[in-house]
Tab-separated table of N, CA, C and O in Angstrom:
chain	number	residue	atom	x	y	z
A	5	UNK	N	11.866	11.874	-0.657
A	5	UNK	CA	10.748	11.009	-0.978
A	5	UNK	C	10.753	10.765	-2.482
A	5	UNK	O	10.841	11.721	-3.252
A	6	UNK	N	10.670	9.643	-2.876
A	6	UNK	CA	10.473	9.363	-4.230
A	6	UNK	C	9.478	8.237	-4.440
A	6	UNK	O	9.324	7.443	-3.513
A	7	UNK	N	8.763	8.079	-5.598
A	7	UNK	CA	7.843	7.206	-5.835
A	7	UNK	C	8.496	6.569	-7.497
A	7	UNK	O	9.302	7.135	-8.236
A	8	UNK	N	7.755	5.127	-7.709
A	8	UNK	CA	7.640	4.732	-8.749
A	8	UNK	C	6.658	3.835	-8.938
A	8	UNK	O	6.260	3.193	-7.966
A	9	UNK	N	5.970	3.589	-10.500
A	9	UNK	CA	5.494	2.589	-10.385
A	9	UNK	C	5.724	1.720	-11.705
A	9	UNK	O	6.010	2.018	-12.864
A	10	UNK	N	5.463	0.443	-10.998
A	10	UNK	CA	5.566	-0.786	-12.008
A	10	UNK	C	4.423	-1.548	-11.766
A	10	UNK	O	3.719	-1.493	-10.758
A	11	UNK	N	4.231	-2.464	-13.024
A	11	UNK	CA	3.776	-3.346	-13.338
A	11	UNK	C	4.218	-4.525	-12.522
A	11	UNK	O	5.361	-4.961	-12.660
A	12	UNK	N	3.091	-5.238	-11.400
A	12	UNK	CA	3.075	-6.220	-10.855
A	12	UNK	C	2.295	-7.647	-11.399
A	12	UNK	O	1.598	-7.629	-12.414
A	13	UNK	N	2.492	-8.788	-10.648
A	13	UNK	CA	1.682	-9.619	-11.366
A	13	UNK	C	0.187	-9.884	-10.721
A	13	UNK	O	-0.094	-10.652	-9.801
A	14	UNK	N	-0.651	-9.057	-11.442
A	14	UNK	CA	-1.958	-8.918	-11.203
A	14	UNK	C	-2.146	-7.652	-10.904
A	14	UNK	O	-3.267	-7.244	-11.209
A	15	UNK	N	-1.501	-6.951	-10.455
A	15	UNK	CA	-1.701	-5.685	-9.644
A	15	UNK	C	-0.804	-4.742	-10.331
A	15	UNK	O	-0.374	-4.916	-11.472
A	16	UNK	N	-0.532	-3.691	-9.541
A	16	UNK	CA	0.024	-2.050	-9.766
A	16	UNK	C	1.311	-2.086	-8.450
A	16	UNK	O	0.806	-2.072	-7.328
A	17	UNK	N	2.346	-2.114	-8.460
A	17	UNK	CA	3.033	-1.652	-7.325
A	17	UNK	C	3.914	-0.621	-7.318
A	17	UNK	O	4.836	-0.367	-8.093
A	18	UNK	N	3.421	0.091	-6.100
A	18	UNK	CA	3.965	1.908	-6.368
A	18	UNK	C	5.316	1.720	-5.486
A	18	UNK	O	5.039	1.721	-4.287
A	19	UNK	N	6.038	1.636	-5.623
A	19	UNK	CA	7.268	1.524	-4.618
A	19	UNK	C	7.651	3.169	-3.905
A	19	UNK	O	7.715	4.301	-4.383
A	20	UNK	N	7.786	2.776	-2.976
A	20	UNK	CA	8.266	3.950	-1.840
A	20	UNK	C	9.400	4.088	-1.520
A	20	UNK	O	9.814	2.941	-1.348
A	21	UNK	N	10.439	5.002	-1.263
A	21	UNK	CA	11.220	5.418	-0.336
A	21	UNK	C	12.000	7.118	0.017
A	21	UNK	O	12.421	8.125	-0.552
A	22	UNK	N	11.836	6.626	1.107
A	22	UNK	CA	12.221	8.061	1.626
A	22	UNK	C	11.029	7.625	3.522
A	22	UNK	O	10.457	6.656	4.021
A	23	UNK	N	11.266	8.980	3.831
A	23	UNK	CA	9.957	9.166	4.762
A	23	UNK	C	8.793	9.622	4.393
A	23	UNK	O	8.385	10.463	3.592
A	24	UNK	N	8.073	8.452	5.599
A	24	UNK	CA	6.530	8.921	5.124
A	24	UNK	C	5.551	9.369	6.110
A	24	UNK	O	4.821	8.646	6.788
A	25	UNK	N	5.643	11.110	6.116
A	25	UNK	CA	5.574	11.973	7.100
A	25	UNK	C	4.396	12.450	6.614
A	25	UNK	O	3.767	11.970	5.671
A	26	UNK	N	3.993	13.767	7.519
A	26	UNK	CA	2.774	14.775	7.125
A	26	UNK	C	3.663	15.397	5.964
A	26	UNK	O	3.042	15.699	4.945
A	27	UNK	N	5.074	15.637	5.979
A	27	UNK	CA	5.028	16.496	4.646
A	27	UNK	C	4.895	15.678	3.253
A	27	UNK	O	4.429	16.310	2.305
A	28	UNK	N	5.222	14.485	3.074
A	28	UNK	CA	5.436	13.451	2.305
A	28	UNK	C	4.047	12.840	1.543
A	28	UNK	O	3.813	12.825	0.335
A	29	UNK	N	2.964	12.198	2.982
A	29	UNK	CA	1.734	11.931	2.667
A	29	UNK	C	1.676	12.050	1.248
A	29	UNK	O	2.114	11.481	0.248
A	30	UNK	N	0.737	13.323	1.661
A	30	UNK	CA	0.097	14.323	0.444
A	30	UNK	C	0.744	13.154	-1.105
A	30	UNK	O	0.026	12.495	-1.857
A	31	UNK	N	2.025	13.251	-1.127
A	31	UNK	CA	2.711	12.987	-2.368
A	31	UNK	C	1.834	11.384	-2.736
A	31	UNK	O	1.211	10.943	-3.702
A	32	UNK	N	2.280	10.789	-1.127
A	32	UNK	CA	1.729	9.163	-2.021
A	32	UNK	C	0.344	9.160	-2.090
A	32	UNK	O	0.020	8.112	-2.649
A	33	UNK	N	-0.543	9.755	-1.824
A	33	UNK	CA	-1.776	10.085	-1.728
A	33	UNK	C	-2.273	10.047	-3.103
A	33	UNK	O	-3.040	9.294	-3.705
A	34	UNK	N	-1.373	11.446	-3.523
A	34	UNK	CA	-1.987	12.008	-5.298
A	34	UNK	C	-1.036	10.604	-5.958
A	34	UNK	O	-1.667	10.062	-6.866
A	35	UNK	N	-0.040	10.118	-5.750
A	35	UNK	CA	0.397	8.710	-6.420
A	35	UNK	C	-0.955	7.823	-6.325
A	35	UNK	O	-1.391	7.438	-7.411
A	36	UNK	N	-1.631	7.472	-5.234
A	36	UNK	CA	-2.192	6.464	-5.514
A	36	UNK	C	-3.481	7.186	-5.906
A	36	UNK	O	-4.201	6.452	-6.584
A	37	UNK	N	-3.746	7.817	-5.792
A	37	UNK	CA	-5.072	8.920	-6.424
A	37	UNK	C	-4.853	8.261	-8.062
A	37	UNK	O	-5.710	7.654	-8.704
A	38	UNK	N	-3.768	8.510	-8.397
A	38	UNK	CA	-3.846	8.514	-9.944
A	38	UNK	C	-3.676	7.196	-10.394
A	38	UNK	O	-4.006	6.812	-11.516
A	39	UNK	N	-3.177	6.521	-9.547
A	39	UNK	CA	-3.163	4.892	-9.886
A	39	UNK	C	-4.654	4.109	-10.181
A	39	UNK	O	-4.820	3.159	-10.946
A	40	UNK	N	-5.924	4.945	-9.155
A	40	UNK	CA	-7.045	4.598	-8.540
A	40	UNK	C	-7.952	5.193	-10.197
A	40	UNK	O	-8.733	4.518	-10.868
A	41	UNK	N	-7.537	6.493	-10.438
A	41	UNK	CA	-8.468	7.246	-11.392
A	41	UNK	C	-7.833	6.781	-12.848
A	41	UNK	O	-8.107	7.516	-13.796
A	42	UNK	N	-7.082	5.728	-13.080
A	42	UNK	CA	-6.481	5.428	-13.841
A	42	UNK	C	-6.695	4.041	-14.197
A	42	UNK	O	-6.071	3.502	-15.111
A	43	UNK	N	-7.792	3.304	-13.309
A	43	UNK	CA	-8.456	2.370	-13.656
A	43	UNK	C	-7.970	1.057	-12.788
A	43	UNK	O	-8.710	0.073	-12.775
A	44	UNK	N	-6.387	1.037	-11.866
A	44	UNK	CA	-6.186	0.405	-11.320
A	44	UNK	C	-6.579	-0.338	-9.559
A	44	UNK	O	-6.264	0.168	-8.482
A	45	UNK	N	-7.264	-1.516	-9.765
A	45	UNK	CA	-7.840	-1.880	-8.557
A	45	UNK	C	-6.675	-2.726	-7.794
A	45	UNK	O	-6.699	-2.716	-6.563
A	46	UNK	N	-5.868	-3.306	-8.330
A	46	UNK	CA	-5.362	-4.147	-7.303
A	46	UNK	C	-3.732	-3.252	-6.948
A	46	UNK	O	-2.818	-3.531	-7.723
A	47	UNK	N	-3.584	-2.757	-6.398
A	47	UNK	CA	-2.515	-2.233	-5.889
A	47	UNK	C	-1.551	-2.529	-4.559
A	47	UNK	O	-1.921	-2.440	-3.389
A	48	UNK	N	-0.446	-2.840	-4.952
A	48	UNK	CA	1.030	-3.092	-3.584
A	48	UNK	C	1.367	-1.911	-3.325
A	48	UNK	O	1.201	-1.092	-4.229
A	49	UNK	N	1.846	-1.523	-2.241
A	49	UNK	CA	2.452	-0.557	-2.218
A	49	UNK	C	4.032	-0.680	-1.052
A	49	UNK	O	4.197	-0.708	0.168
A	50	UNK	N	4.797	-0.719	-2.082
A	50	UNK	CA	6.003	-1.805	-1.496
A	50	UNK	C	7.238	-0.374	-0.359
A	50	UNK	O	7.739	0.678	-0.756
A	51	UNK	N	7.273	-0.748	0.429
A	51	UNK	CA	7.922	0.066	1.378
A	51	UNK	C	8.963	-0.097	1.966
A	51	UNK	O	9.314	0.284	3.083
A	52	UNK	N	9.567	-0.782	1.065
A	52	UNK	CA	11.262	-1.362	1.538
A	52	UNK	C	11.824	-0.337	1.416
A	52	UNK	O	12.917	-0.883	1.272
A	53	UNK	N	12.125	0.989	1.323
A	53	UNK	CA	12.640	2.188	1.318
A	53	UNK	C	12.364	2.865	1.784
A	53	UNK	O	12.855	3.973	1.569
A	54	UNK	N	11.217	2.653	2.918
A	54	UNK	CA	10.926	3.840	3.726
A	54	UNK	C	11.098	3.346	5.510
A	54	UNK	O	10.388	2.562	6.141
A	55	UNK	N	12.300	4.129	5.976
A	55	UNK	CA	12.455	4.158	7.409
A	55	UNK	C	11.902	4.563	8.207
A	55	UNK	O	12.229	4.267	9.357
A	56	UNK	N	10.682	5.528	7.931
A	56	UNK	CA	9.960	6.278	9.022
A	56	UNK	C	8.608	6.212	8.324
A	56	UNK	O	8.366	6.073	7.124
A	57	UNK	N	7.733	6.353	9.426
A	57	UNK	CA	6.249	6.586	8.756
A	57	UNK	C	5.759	7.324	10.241
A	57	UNK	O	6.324	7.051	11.300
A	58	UNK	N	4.384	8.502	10.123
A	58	UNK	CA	3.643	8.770	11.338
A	58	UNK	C	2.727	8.551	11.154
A	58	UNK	O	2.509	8.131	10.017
A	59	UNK	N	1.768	8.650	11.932
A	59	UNK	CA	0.407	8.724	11.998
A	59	UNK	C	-0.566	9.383	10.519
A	59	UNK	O	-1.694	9.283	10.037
A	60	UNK	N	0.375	9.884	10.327
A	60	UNK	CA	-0.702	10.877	9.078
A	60	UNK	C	-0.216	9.928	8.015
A	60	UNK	O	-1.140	9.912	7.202
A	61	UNK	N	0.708	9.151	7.595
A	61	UNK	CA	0.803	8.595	6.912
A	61	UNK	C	0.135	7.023	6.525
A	61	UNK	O	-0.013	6.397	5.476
A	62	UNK	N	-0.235	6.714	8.258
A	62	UNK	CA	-0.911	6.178	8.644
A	62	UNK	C	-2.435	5.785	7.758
A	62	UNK	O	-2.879	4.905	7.020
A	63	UNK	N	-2.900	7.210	8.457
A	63	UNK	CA	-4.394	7.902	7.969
A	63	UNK	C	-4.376	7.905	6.161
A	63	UNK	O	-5.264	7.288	5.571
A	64	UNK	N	-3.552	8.469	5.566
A	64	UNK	CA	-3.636	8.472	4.386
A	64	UNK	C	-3.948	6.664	3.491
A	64	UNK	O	-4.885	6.254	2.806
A	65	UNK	N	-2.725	6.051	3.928
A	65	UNK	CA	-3.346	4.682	3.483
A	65	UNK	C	-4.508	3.998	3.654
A	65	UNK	O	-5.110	3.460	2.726
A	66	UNK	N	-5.034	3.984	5.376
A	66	UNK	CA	-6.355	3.896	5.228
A	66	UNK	C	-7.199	4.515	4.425
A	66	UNK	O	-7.738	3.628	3.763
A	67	UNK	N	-7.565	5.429	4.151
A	67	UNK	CA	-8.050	6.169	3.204
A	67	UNK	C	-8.372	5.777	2.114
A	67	UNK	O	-9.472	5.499	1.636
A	68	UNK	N	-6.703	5.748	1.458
A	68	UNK	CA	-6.577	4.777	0.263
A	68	UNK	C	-7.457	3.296	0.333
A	68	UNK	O	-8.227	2.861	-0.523
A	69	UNK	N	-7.147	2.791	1.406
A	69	UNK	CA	-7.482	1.386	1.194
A	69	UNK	C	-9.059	1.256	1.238
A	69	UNK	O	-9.772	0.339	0.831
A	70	UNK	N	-9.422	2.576	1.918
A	70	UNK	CA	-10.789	2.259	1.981
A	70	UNK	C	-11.694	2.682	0.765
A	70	UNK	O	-12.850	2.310	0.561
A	71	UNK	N	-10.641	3.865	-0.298
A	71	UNK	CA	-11.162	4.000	-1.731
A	71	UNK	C	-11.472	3.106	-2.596
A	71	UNK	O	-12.479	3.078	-3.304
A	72	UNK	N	-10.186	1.999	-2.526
A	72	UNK	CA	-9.848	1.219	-3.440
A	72	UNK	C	-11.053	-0.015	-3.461
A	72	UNK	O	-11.617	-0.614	-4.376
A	73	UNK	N	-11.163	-0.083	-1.613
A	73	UNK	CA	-12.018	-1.264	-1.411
A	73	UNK	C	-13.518	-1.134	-2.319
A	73	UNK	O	-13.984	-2.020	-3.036
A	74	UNK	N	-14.252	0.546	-2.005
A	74	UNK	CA	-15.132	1.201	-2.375
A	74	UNK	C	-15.325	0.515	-3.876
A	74	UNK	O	-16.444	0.266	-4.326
A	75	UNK	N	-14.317	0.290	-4.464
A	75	UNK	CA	-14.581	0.104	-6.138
A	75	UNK	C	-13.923	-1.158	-6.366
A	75	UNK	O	-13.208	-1.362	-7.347
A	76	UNK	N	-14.154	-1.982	-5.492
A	76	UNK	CA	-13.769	-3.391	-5.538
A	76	UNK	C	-12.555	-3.969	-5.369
A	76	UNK	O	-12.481	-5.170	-5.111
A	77	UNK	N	-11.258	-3.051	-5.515
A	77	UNK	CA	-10.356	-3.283	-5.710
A	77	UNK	C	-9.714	-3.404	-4.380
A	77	UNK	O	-10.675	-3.332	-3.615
A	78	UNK	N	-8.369	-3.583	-3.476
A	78	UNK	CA	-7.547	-3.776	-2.925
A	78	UNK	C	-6.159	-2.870	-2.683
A	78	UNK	O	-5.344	-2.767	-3.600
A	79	UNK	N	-5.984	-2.347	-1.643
A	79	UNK	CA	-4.730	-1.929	-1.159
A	79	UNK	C	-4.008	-3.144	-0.267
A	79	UNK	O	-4.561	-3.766	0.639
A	80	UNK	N	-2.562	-3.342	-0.768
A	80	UNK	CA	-1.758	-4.278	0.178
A	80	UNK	C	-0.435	-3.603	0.631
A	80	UNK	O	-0.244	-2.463	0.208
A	81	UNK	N	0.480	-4.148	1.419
A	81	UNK	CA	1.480	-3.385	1.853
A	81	UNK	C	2.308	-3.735	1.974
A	81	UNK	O	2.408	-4.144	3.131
A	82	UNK	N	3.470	-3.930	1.225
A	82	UNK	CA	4.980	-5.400	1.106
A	82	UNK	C	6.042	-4.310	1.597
A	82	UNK	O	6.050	-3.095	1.400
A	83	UNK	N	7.189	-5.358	2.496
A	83	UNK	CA	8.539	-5.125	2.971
A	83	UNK	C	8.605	-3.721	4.089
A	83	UNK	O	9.379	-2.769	3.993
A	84	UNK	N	7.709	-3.906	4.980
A	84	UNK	CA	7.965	-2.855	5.717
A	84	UNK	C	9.185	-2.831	6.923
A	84	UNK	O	8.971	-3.753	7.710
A	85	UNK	N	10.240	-2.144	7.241
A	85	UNK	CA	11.266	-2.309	7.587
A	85	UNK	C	10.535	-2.440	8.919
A	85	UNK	O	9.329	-2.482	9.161
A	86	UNK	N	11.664	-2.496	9.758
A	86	UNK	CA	10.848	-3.297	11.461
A	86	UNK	C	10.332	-1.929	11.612
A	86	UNK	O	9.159	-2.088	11.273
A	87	UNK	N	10.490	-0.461	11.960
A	87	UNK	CA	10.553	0.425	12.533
A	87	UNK	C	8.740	0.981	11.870
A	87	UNK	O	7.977	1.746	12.460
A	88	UNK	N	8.556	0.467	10.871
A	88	UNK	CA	7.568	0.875	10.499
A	88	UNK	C	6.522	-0.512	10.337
A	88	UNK	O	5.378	-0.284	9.943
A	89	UNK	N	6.971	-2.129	10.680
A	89	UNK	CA	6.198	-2.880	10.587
A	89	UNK	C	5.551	-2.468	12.201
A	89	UNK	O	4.341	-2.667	12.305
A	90	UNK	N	6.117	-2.028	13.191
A	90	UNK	CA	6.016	-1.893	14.477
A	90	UNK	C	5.137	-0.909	14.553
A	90	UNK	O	4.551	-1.036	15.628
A	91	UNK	N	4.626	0.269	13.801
A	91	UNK	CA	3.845	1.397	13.635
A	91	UNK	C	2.432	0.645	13.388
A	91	UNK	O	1.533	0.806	14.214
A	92	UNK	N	2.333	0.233	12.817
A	92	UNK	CA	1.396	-0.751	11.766
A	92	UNK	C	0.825	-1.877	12.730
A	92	UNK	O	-0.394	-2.005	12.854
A	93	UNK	N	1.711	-2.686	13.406
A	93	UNK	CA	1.503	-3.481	14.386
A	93	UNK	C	0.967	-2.421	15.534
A	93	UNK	O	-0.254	-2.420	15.373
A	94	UNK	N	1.237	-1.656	16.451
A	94	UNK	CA	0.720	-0.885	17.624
A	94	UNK	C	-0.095	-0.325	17.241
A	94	UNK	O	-0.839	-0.092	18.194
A	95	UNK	N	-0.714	0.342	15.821
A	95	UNK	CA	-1.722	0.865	15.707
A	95	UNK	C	-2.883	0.106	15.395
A	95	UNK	O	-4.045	0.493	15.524
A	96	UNK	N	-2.298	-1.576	14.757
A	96	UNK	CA	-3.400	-2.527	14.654
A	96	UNK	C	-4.030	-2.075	13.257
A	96	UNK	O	-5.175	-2.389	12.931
A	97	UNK	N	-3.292	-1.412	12.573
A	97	UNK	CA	-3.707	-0.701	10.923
A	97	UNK	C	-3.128	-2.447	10.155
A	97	UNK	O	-3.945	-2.923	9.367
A	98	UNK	N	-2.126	-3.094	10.340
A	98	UNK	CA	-2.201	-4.148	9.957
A	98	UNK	C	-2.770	-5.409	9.760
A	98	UNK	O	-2.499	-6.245	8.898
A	99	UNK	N	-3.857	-5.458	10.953
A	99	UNK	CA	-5.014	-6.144	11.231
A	99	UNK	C	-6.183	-5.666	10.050
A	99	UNK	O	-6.999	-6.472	9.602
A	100	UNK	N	-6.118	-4.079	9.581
A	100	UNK	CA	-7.289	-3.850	8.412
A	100	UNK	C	-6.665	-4.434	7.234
A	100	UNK	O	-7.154	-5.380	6.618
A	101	UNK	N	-5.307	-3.709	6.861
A	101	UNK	CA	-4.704	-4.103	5.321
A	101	UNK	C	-3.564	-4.729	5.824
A	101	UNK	O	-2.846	-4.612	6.817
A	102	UNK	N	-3.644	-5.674	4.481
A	102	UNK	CA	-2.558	-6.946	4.503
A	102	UNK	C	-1.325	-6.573	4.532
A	102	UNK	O	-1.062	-5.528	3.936
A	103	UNK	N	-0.184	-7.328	5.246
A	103	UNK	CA	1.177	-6.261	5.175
A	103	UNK	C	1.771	-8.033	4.879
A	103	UNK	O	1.743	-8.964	5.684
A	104	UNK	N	2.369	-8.031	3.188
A	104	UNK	CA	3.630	-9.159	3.487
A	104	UNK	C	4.829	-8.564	3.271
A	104	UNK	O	5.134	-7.402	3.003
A	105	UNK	N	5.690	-9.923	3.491
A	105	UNK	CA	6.994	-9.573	3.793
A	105	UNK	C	7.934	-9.148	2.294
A	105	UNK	O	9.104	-8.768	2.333
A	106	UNK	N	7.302	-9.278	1.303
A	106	UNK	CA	8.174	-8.548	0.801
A	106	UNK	C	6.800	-8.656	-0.984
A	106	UNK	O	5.787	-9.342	-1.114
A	107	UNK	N	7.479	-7.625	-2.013
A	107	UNK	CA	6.551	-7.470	-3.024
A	107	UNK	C	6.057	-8.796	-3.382
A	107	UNK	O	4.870	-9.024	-3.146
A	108	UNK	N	6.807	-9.749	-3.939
A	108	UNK	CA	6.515	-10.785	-5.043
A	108	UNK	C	5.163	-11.452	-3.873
A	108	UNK	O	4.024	-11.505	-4.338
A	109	UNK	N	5.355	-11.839	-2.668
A	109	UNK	CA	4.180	-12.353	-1.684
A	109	UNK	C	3.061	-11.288	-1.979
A	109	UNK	O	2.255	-12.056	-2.504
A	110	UNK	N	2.775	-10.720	-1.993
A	110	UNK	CA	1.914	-9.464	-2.093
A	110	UNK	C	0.983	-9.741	-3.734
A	110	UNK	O	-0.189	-9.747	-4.110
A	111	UNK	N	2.370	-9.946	-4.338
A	111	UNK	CA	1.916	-10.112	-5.973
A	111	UNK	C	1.121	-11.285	-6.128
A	111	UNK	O	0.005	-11.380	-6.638
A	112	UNK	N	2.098	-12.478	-5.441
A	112	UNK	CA	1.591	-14.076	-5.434
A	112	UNK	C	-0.077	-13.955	-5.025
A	112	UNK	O	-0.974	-14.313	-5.788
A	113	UNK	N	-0.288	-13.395	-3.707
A	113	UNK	CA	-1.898	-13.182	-3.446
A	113	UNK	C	-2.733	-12.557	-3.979
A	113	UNK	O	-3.918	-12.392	-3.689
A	114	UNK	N	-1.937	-12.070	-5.041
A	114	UNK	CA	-3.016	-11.344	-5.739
A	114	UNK	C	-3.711	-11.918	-6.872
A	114	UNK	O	-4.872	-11.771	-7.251
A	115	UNK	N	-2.586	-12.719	-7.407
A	115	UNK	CA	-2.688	-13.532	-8.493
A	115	UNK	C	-3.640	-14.901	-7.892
A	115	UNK	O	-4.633	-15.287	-8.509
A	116	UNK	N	-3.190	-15.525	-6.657
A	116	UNK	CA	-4.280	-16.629	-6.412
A	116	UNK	C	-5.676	-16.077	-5.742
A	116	UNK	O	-6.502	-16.874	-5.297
A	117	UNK	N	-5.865	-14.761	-5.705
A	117	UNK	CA	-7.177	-14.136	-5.179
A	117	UNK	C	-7.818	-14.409	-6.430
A	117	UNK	O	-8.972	-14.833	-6.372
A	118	UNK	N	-7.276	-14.241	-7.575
A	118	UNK	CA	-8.103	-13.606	-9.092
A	118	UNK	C	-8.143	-14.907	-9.698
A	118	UNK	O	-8.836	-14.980	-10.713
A	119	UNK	N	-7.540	-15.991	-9.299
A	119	UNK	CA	-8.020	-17.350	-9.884
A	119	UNK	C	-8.723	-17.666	-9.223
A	119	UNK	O	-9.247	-18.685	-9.672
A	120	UNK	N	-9.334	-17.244	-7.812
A	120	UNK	CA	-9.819	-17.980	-6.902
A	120	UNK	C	-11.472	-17.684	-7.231
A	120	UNK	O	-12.291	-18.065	-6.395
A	121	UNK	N	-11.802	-17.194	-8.113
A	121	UNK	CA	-12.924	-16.602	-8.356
A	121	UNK	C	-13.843	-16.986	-9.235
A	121	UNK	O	-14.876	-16.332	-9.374
């Protein structure tokens, strides 16, 4: 599991890869914990590197997304490989937070959300 983050346009995007399991969670959790206590509201969290996801990993993003929402801000979710767009889809967790197809779409909406205002 590894994390990074960069500077998106408008937003924060934490890039992922590895699996994103019960042992893993925890990790992107305190990642976006500190992204959140660090003043950042609009956050991607780009997952083109991650082949697996469960349920707990699941739970954790909601979480997130429902922190972020709490303080105005936004969780989104770019490039999820099929195996995990399909997790997301059957659990209908994609129906709460936005999933595009890859970062820069993710970025683009973020940027015409914040003019849109």
């Amino acid at each position: 599991m590894s994390l990074s983050v960069r500077p998106g346009r408008g937003c924060t995007v934490l890039e992922v890869s590895g699996e994103l399991d019960m042992a893993t969670s925890p990790q992107v959790r305190e990642g976006l914990q500190r992204l959140l206590d660090a003043g950042d509201r609009q956050v991607v969290v780009d997952l083109a590197g991650v082949g697996f996801m469960d349920s707990s990993a699941l739970g954790m993003l909601v979480v997130m997304f429902k922190a972020l929402r709490e303080v105005g801000g936004r969780l989104s979710l770019a490039s999820a490989q099929p195996a995990v767009q399909s997790v997301l889809t059957v659990t209908s967790v994609d129906r709460v937070i936005r999933v595009y197809d890859s970062a820069q779409a993710a970025e683009a909406d973020v940027v015409d959300d914040s003019t849109d205002r």
